[in-house]
Amino acid sequence: MQDKLSPPVNSATSDAVLSPSKHALAGSALRQAQGRVEDAAKGGSHIAFTLNGSPQRVAVAPFQSLAETLRGELGLTGTKIGCEAGDCGACTVLLDGAQVCACLVPTAQADGAKIETVEVAGGLTDQLRRAFLKHGAAQCGICTPGMLMAASDLLARRALPQRAEVEDAIGGVLCRCTGYIKIVEAVLDVSEGGHASTGPGRREGRGSGQTDTHSPESVEGRVVEGRVVGTRLERVDGWPKVAGTDPFGADEAPADALWMRVVRSPHARARFTLGDLEAVKARTPGLVAVLTAKDVPGENSFGIFPKMKDQPVLAPGLVRFRGEAVLALVGSRAAVEGISDAELPITWQPEQAVTGVAAALAEGAAPVHAHAADNVLTRGNLKCGDVAAGHAEATATVQGSFETAFVEHAYIEPEAGYAVLVGAGPERIEVTACTQAPYMDLEETARVLGVEQSRVRIRPTACGGGFGGKLDVSVQPLLAVAVWVTKRPVRIVYTRTESMTSTTKRHPASIRAKASVDRDGRLTAFEMQADFNTGAYASWGPTVANRVPVHGAGPYKVPNVWNRTRAVYTNDTPAARFAASAFRRPPSPTRR
């Protein structure tokens, strides 16, 4: 049993991305399939198609997405789900030879069709797999199946595409790791018969007919005696990524696992009371538990730093940002997804939210937390020399003010995982989830459960992108509490909306900086004051506030420096770590 409400898809059907020929092929395939929905519905829910060369017949609801059918009914979890909106392309498959977003295609449209997924053996897909390994085109691996399918679609139609055509063909599949260059080179390599030729328009930065003897590609992945440095090696975990078999958070769970859905606050700041939750269970077949803050067996708080555990697993009557977890519904998938939040007995008392740093620092601003009356979480300070003297002796001085906004990490894989009890007692609890920091997860989970760390095990799955956003816990404490209470395996998969609403972002910043130089252009003084919106909870705020002063002047030797920072609480989404290289642009389908 697989996947749920989380990720899928391909922008391959967007007019802005598709070339005319690609658009015609995809549109034709979908138009031919359009009439199959009514026919399949009339004839019952048994739908037949050819899948990777073999006949298949499934009994599913006609409008269930093809991605769900492939993953949940047929166990082909190589087709990933990243958005369920046709935006990310992770669920790209071939339908009658044309790439489509499987999350947008009703299964009934596949009736009588030929479907190919990343699990298909032989042919172009195998050649592409080898090329992806050779060029290092598969990194986290969450987008790789979609990329392989999109590239297979192109090479089946165009044996020798130009670089711009490759960029066009894969433009509907988003990648957050590679920067696309290695993916494009891998596809071109296959089109050239496995030889990394360097003709004009194919490889940028090399002359036609020349061989770069220092290039890792020139040794074709072999370790050459006497020349190891610069030799490209296939990554040891590469094959599962290109085969579509690397298990991510949503790809596996016990067959009898219950599903969990988190009910989140619609308000940025509010108090609330709960009504009769037992009545909700009584009238909802399949609903096993409705978890509240009272069900947390240990400490109902977590956080990065030992003395800053300020974020609750489930809010205890007060929420501090829109999207904060309030309740957790546990039961059958149909039960937890069938309950509307409006049906739940939650009485809200909204309060005036403190939005943005300026509001939080204003005189008379309401404290977000009682322990920070001025809404300042922490301060950073670095001072050396005499800044005033450094400015006074300078030949030139420049200064400015700068503002940055929240930035979403936008990893393709939303948070997902499952948990089980092990042994009698139980001896321990095991949480399997996508994460960047399993040992930190272990410490937080043990604390929330109120048990020794030896009784908790975190099993990290493949991580479909993180960029700092999966250093904080997300599903782990929720799963642990659910399993502890129900004594049954429990799984969860965040939707894309839920992931973006509830997880951390890059800190917005308000920065004022001043720098002076002498007549030779050498810095004589630098000073900066910066305020960072750390959101409703501390997370990595102290790290940001204390590292920025150190790095603020860059890699230069500056004799006079004074850098001051503040991490400020607000009723905005919590902010945390964000990798400096974590934002890359998709290839332009219009560049020629």
XYZ file of C-alpha atoms in Angstrom:
592
model
C 0.000 0.000 0.000
C 1.523 3.276 -0.976
C 1.319 7.000 -1.190
C -1.237 9.561 -0.215
C -1.896 13.217 -0.486
C 1.400 14.633 -1.346
C 3.461 15.185 -4.358
C 3.266 14.226 -8.029
C 3.769 15.611 -11.392
C 4.779 17.173 -14.531
C 4.478 20.435 -16.152
C 4.780 18.696 -19.413
C 1.278 19.726 -20.386
C 1.905 23.453 -19.982
C 1.821 25.506 -23.164
C 4.598 27.650 -21.718
C 6.862 24.619 -21.439
C 5.948 22.405 -24.383
C 7.330 22.849 -27.841
C 4.648 22.648 -30.587
C 5.554 19.088 -31.489
C 5.608 17.944 -27.867
C 2.345 19.726 -27.134
C 0.696 18.057 -30.114
C 1.833 14.598 -29.038
C 0.801 15.017 -25.407
C -2.468 16.653 -26.354
C -3.256 13.931 -28.860
C -2.645 11.187 -26.330
C -4.853 12.891 -23.762
C -7.610 13.601 -26.271
C -7.614 9.972 -27.366
C -7.887 8.965 -23.719
C -10.585 11.496 -22.912
C -13.437 9.346 -24.148
C -12.255 6.347 -22.173
C -13.462 7.789 -18.870
C -17.134 7.517 -19.745
C -16.689 4.085 -21.315
C -14.826 2.728 -18.290
C -17.346 4.220 -15.888
C -20.245 2.691 -17.789
C -18.622 -0.714 -17.825
C -17.734 -0.726 -14.140
C -14.477 0.104 -12.464
C -12.292 -2.595 -14.034
C -9.703 -0.852 -16.162
C -7.263 -2.647 -18.418
C -4.049 -1.362 -19.965
C -0.564 -2.439 -20.945
C 2.002 -1.530 -18.310
C 5.695 -1.751 -19.161
C 4.889 -4.362 -21.789
C 2.592 -6.528 -19.648
C -1.224 -6.552 -19.585
C -2.776 -5.245 -16.368
C -6.335 -5.096 -15.087
C -7.244 -3.105 -11.986
C -10.451 -2.429 -10.086
C -10.330 1.181 -8.963
C -12.512 4.252 -8.959
C -12.395 5.688 -12.511
C -11.311 9.118 -11.345
C -8.542 7.910 -9.034
C -5.328 9.389 -10.381
C -3.095 7.182 -12.446
C -0.246 8.001 -10.058
C -2.235 6.638 -7.121
C -3.131 3.499 -9.073
C 0.441 2.841 -10.121
C 1.752 3.342 -6.602
C -1.009 2.044 -4.356
C -2.588 -0.713 -6.427
C 0.366 -1.927 -8.479
C 3.251 -1.139 -6.154
C 5.240 0.841 -8.720
C 6.488 3.550 -6.404
C 9.103 4.742 -8.878
C 6.436 7.169 -10.050
C 6.786 9.851 -7.398
C 4.200 12.347 -6.168
C 5.403 15.831 -5.332
C 2.495 18.232 -5.735
C -0.666 16.564 -7.116
C -1.169 19.652 -9.254
C 0.855 19.044 -12.407
C 3.607 21.426 -11.344
C 6.668 19.410 -10.336
C 6.776 16.580 -12.886
C 7.934 13.889 -10.456
C 5.054 11.639 -11.543
C 5.819 11.813 -15.272
C 5.030 8.614 -17.168
C 4.499 7.805 -20.832
C 0.881 7.375 -21.934
C 0.725 5.986 -25.463
C 4.249 7.265 -25.967
C 3.762 10.840 -24.720
C 4.826 12.179 -21.342
C 1.989 13.133 -19.004
C 1.530 13.957 -15.342
C 0.172 10.769 -13.829
C -1.276 12.738 -10.915
C -3.579 14.615 -13.301
C -4.708 11.638 -15.397
C -7.797 9.754 -14.155
C -7.054 6.043 -14.256
C -10.045 5.508 -16.529
C -8.278 7.514 -19.232
C -5.627 4.803 -19.306
C -8.163 2.129 -20.271
C -6.752 0.369 -23.324
C -3.628 2.512 -23.318
C 0.064 1.684 -23.248
C 1.805 2.988 -20.130
C 5.519 3.091 -19.417
C 7.015 4.012 -16.052
C 10.567 4.280 -14.789
C 10.465 0.570 -13.950
C 10.359 -0.360 -17.656
C 13.293 -2.541 -18.705
C 15.567 -2.119 -21.705
C 15.602 0.349 -24.566
C 16.173 4.060 -24.219
C 15.399 4.089 -20.518
C 18.267 1.730 -19.727
C 20.639 3.790 -21.850
C 19.528 6.915 -20.024
C 19.995 5.239 -16.650
C 23.618 4.475 -17.478
C 24.183 7.990 -18.779
C 22.635 9.547 -15.667
C 25.036 7.534 -13.497
C 28.016 8.409 -15.671
C 27.315 12.152 -15.596
C 26.170 12.407 -11.974
C 22.717 13.484 -13.150
C 20.886 11.747 -10.292
C 21.463 13.422 -6.945
C 18.679 13.112 -4.354
C 16.769 11.029 -6.910
C 13.205 12.222 -6.341
C 12.923 13.840 -9.782
C 15.018 11.236 -11.597
C 12.156 8.909 -12.627
C 10.261 11.820 -14.153
C 13.400 13.079 -15.884
C 14.072 9.645 -17.360
C 10.548 9.375 -18.707
C 10.609 12.878 -20.189
C 13.975 12.167 -21.834
C 12.720 8.819 -23.177
C 9.776 10.632 -24.739
C 12.127 13.062 -26.484
C 14.660 10.529 -27.788
C 11.923 8.265 -29.112
C 10.799 11.175 -31.319
C 14.074 12.947 -31.970
C 17.229 10.832 -32.235
C 19.679 13.751 -32.306
C 18.147 16.656 -30.401
C 19.910 19.940 -29.852
C 20.566 21.193 -26.333
C 17.599 23.565 -26.463
C 15.301 20.675 -27.410
C 16.512 18.653 -24.431
C 15.892 21.596 -22.123
C 12.422 21.929 -23.621
C 11.642 18.225 -23.196
C 12.605 18.073 -19.515
C 11.197 21.525 -18.755
C 8.088 20.030 -17.181
C 10.105 18.141 -14.531
C 11.541 20.250 -11.731
C 14.904 19.450 -10.161
C 16.124 21.237 -7.030
C 19.568 19.605 -6.780
C 21.504 19.406 -10.025
C 21.049 22.729 -11.778
C 19.989 20.630 -14.808
C 23.350 20.784 -16.605
C 24.349 17.176 -15.893
C 20.876 15.944 -16.788
C 21.022 17.698 -20.150
C 24.525 16.352 -20.794
C 23.401 12.806 -19.964
C 20.513 12.990 -22.434
C 22.787 14.414 -25.144
C 25.298 11.655 -24.444
C 22.693 8.984 -25.183
C 21.611 10.783 -28.337
C 25.226 10.750 -29.509
C 25.546 7.023 -29.076
C 27.185 7.143 -25.660
C 30.058 9.375 -26.739
C 30.455 12.772 -25.102
C 31.139 14.607 -28.363
C 31.835 18.300 -28.278
C 30.343 19.678 -31.443
C 29.088 23.259 -31.639
C 25.778 23.795 -29.919
C 26.151 20.579 -27.925
C 28.719 21.282 -25.229
C 29.131 24.845 -24.164
C 32.632 25.986 -23.242
C 34.585 23.503 -25.393
C 35.836 23.823 -28.929
C 34.551 21.557 -31.706
C 36.651 18.466 -32.295
C 38.836 19.010 -29.233
C 39.302 16.546 -26.397
C 39.663 17.854 -22.864
C 42.172 15.466 -21.343
C 41.488 16.860 -17.890
C 37.749 16.267 -18.093
C 36.298 13.505 -15.900
C 34.221 12.506 -18.931
C 37.329 11.703 -20.927
C 37.968 8.612 -18.813
C 34.401 7.322 -19.123
C 34.024 6.677 -15.375
C 37.135 4.488 -15.089
C 39.894 5.004 -12.561
C 42.973 5.484 -14.706
C 46.326 4.576 -13.168
C 48.287 7.675 -12.317
C 45.329 10.003 -12.703
C 42.713 9.584 -10.021
C 41.989 13.213 -9.167
C 39.284 14.492 -11.479
C 38.038 11.054 -12.454
C 34.264 10.726 -12.345
C 32.982 7.779 -10.330
C 29.444 6.477 -10.209
C 27.891 7.103 -6.804
C 27.532 3.949 -4.746
C 23.810 4.527 -4.165
C 23.148 5.639 -7.727
C 21.492 2.613 -9.280
C 18.367 2.570 -7.054
C 17.826 6.242 -7.900
C 17.877 5.685 -11.661
C 15.921 2.437 -11.353
C 13.150 4.072 -9.340
C 13.632 1.643 -6.447
C 15.177 3.982 -3.859
C 12.493 4.176 -1.114
C 11.468 7.698 -0.098
C 9.235 8.644 2.811
C 5.936 7.951 1.064
C 7.087 4.793 -0.713
C 6.752 2.204 2.022
C 4.732 1.386 5.134
C 3.248 -1.710 6.766
C 0.166 -2.921 4.917
C -1.937 -2.608 8.078
C -0.741 0.898 8.952
C -3.326 3.453 9.980
C -3.298 6.835 8.294
C -2.841 10.113 10.118
C -4.004 13.564 9.066
C -3.080 16.694 11.013
C -5.682 19.388 11.655
C -4.005 22.791 11.523
C -4.863 26.269 12.671
C -6.489 28.629 10.161
C -5.374 31.568 12.339
C -1.937 33.118 12.883
C -2.717 33.754 16.524
C -5.661 32.401 18.486
C -6.832 30.560 21.539
C -9.134 27.575 21.167
C -11.181 25.076 23.100
C -12.120 21.557 22.094
C -15.563 20.018 22.317
C -16.677 16.387 22.396
C -14.104 14.499 20.348
C -15.479 11.123 21.421
C -18.660 11.994 19.534
C -16.591 12.543 16.415
C -15.108 9.064 16.798
C -18.498 7.532 17.457
C -20.041 8.886 14.257
C -17.032 8.198 12.029
C -16.464 4.542 11.120
C -12.778 3.799 10.778
C -11.604 6.680 12.973
C -9.435 5.160 15.699
C -8.170 8.202 17.598
C -8.295 11.986 17.743
C -5.030 13.083 19.320
C -4.639 16.305 21.306
C -1.882 17.880 23.378
C -3.062 15.776 26.333
C -2.058 12.601 24.502
C 1.638 13.511 24.366
C 3.212 11.126 26.927
C 6.398 13.136 27.503
C 7.254 16.796 26.949
C 4.903 18.511 24.512
C 7.666 20.616 23.024
C 10.610 20.379 20.681
C 13.320 22.614 19.270
C 16.895 22.677 18.077
C 18.637 24.015 21.184
C 18.526 22.354 24.639
C 17.015 25.361 26.414
C 14.765 26.527 23.576
C 12.199 23.747 23.230
C 9.354 26.152 22.562
C 7.304 24.482 19.791
C 4.534 22.043 20.802
C 3.830 18.788 18.992
C 0.123 19.627 19.269
C -0.946 23.088 20.399
C -2.284 23.187 24.002
C -5.075 25.719 23.517
C -2.956 28.476 21.900
C -1.627 28.707 18.344
C 1.123 31.078 17.234
C 1.134 30.701 13.456
C -1.228 29.739 10.656
C -0.694 26.051 9.985
C 0.250 25.007 13.515
C -0.807 21.458 14.458
C -3.877 21.314 16.679
C -5.272 17.781 16.366
C -4.233 14.542 14.681
C -6.846 12.221 13.196
C -5.782 8.569 13.073
C -7.674 5.784 11.329
C -8.412 4.427 7.905
C -7.439 6.645 5.037
C -11.051 7.089 4.018
C -12.011 8.087 7.562
C -9.306 10.692 8.195
C -9.630 12.236 4.742
C -13.415 12.207 4.866
C -13.677 14.474 7.906
C -13.863 18.178 7.164
C -12.079 20.488 9.599
C -15.333 22.437 9.830
C -17.031 19.355 11.329
C -14.659 19.225 14.289
C -15.718 20.781 17.624
C -13.034 23.498 17.793
C -14.047 26.923 19.073
C -11.613 29.627 17.991
C -10.895 32.941 19.676
C -8.668 34.821 17.192
C -6.261 37.442 18.508
C -4.348 40.227 16.778
C -1.327 38.628 15.126
C 2.117 40.161 15.263
C 3.181 40.048 11.626
C 6.663 41.040 10.557
C 9.699 42.303 12.452
C 8.628 45.948 12.562
C 5.352 45.069 14.260
C 7.058 42.727 16.700
C 9.598 45.367 17.747
C 7.082 48.228 17.955
C 6.406 49.755 21.345
C 3.538 47.970 23.051
C 3.645 44.935 20.755
C 2.052 41.849 22.277
C 4.666 39.216 23.202
C 4.546 36.065 21.100
C 6.049 34.174 24.056
C 5.898 35.129 27.723
C 9.643 34.559 28.150
C 10.465 37.205 25.501
C 8.578 40.348 26.479
C 10.279 42.417 23.743
C 9.898 39.591 21.156
C 13.675 39.301 20.798
C 14.732 35.653 20.842
C 18.471 36.298 20.823
C 21.096 38.846 19.862
C 24.362 38.530 17.977
C 27.301 40.892 18.365
C 30.769 41.018 16.868
C 33.047 44.003 17.440
C 36.709 44.687 16.779
C 38.715 47.861 16.340
C 37.175 51.324 16.177
C 34.448 51.519 13.528
C 33.993 55.299 13.849
C 37.697 55.889 13.284
C 37.717 53.496 10.352
C 34.952 55.444 8.636
C 36.616 58.786 9.441
C 39.924 57.881 7.796
C 38.286 56.405 4.685
C 38.386 57.833 1.187
C 34.897 56.566 0.306
C 31.893 55.274 2.229
C 28.765 53.526 0.999
C 25.705 52.434 2.929
C 22.319 50.927 2.229
C 19.260 49.141 3.541
C 18.139 45.762 2.289
C 15.046 43.610 2.775
C 14.602 39.911 2.046
C 11.453 37.789 2.272
C 10.584 34.271 3.346
C 11.903 31.664 0.907
C 10.411 28.170 0.675
C 12.936 25.334 0.394
C 10.683 23.753 -2.237
C 12.127 20.264 -2.048
C 10.187 18.031 -4.412
C 9.393 15.420 -1.747
C 6.919 16.521 0.925
C 7.434 15.141 4.407
C 6.330 11.533 4.887
C 6.976 8.432 6.953
C 5.588 5.783 9.267
C 6.194 4.409 12.756
C 5.893 1.009 14.437
C 6.304 -0.473 17.909
C 8.958 -3.176 18.287
C 8.931 -5.921 20.884
C 6.886 -6.446 24.014
C 6.353 -3.515 26.301
C 7.233 -2.142 23.710
C 11.018 -2.456 23.705
C 11.340 0.485 21.362
C 9.612 2.586 18.756
C 10.907 2.913 15.206
C 10.147 5.938 13.036
C 10.947 5.730 9.335
C 10.892 9.128 7.628
C 12.638 11.470 5.233
C 15.088 13.565 7.219
C 18.443 15.329 7.120
C 19.205 14.795 10.805
C 18.225 11.341 12.151
C 20.155 11.679 15.419
C 18.564 15.011 16.217
C 15.195 13.423 15.380
C 15.968 10.615 17.824
C 16.665 13.053 20.669
C 13.473 15.018 20.028
C 11.284 11.934 19.634
C 12.554 10.326 22.863
C 11.911 13.566 24.728
C 8.362 13.831 23.393
C 7.641 10.223 24.360
C 9.325 10.552 27.757
C 11.548 7.499 27.198
C 15.271 6.775 27.057
C 16.909 7.438 23.710
C 17.856 3.756 23.507
C 14.162 2.980 23.065
C 13.834 5.084 19.930
C 15.202 4.304 16.498
C 15.044 6.665 13.522
C 15.347 4.997 10.119
C 15.982 7.656 7.462
C 14.615 6.982 4.020
C 16.029 8.515 0.881
C 15.578 12.259 1.224
C 13.994 13.941 -1.767
C 15.654 17.276 -1.216
C 16.067 19.163 2.030
C 18.393 22.159 1.713
C 18.159 22.679 5.460
C 14.381 22.388 5.588
C 14.443 18.791 6.852
C 16.857 19.452 9.695
C 13.893 20.280 11.954
C 11.501 17.493 12.915
C 8.130 17.424 11.179
C 6.246 14.114 11.056
C 8.527 12.272 13.508
C 7.041 13.310 16.888
C 3.496 13.171 15.502
C 4.002 9.601 14.291
C 5.627 8.586 17.559
C 2.718 9.866 19.654
C 0.147 8.271 17.325
C 1.799 4.857 17.519
C 2.270 5.162 21.268
C -1.420 5.848 21.791
C -2.957 3.448 19.250
C -0.383 0.628 19.615
C -0.622 0.154 15.844
C 1.556 1.141 12.883
C 0.755 4.643 11.600
C 1.803 6.485 8.453
C 1.500 10.038 7.185
C 2.211 11.915 3.961
C 1.991 15.687 3.901
C 0.233 17.371 1.029
C 2.246 19.980 -0.850
C 0.074 22.707 0.677
C 0.567 21.285 4.165
C 4.312 21.052 3.667
C 4.600 24.657 2.542
C 2.256 25.927 5.261
C 3.693 24.171 8.288
C 7.418 23.736 7.743
C 10.284 26.183 8.157
C 11.470 28.809 5.667
C 14.514 31.021 5.128
C 14.528 33.961 7.558
C 13.274 37.269 6.183
C 15.833 39.953 6.968
C 16.015 43.719 7.402
C 19.650 44.758 6.987
C 21.376 48.128 7.282
C 25.043 48.090 6.303
C 27.851 50.626 5.940
C 31.330 50.072 4.474
C 34.346 52.354 3.986
C 37.508 51.969 1.894
C 40.836 53.772 1.564
C 42.280 55.167 -1.685
C 43.628 51.680 -2.588
C 40.178 50.131 -2.253
C 40.957 48.305 0.981
C 38.177 48.096 3.541
C 38.824 50.240 6.595
C 35.500 49.708 8.357
C 32.310 47.696 8.098
C 29.225 47.759 10.253
C 25.841 46.119 9.988
C 22.606 45.925 11.912
C 20.233 43.121 10.931
C 16.913 41.846 12.227
C 15.752 38.350 11.294
C 12.137 37.171 11.428
C 12.462 33.832 13.191
C 8.694 33.296 13.149
C 6.628 31.769 15.916
C 9.302 29.430 17.315
C 13.057 29.490 17.849
C 14.200 26.671 15.547
C 17.605 27.727 14.121
C 17.120 31.420 14.919
C 20.060 31.612 17.353
C 22.379 30.094 14.743
C 21.365 32.649 12.131
C 21.617 35.589 14.511
C 25.082 34.554 15.679
C 26.612 33.423 12.402
C 25.642 36.462 10.367
C 27.845 38.839 12.387
C 30.807 36.516 11.828
C 30.267 36.194 8.081
C 28.842 39.668 7.513
C 32.068 41.263 6.237
C 32.733 38.407 3.834
C 36.195 36.880 3.319
C 37.996 40.204 3.703
C 40.453 41.417 6.321
C 38.725 44.405 7.895
C 40.403 46.097 10.878
C 37.273 47.774 12.216
C 33.978 45.842 12.394
C 30.790 46.093 14.407
C 27.990 43.722 13.412
C 24.793 43.453 15.460
C 21.819 41.171 14.858
C 18.517 40.150 16.436
C 16.347 37.102 15.876
C 12.776 38.276 16.434
C 9.664 36.283 17.323
C 6.531 36.953 15.221
C 3.300 35.122 14.454
C 4.696 34.138 11.058
C 5.820 30.704 9.895
C 8.908 29.511 11.785
C 12.187 30.148 9.965
C 15.265 27.934 10.046
C 18.280 26.774 8.064
C 18.429 27.267 4.308
C 21.349 26.050 2.186
C 23.027 28.901 0.330
C 23.067 26.945 -2.937
C 19.529 25.634 -2.607
C 17.768 27.743 -5.186
C 18.271 26.938 -8.836
C 16.447 27.938 -11.965
C 14.708 25.419 -14.253
C 16.113 25.363 -17.779
C 14.525 27.950 -20.035
C 12.396 26.298 -22.735
C 12.661 29.435 -24.855
C 16.437 29.848 -24.843
C 17.964 29.100 -28.238
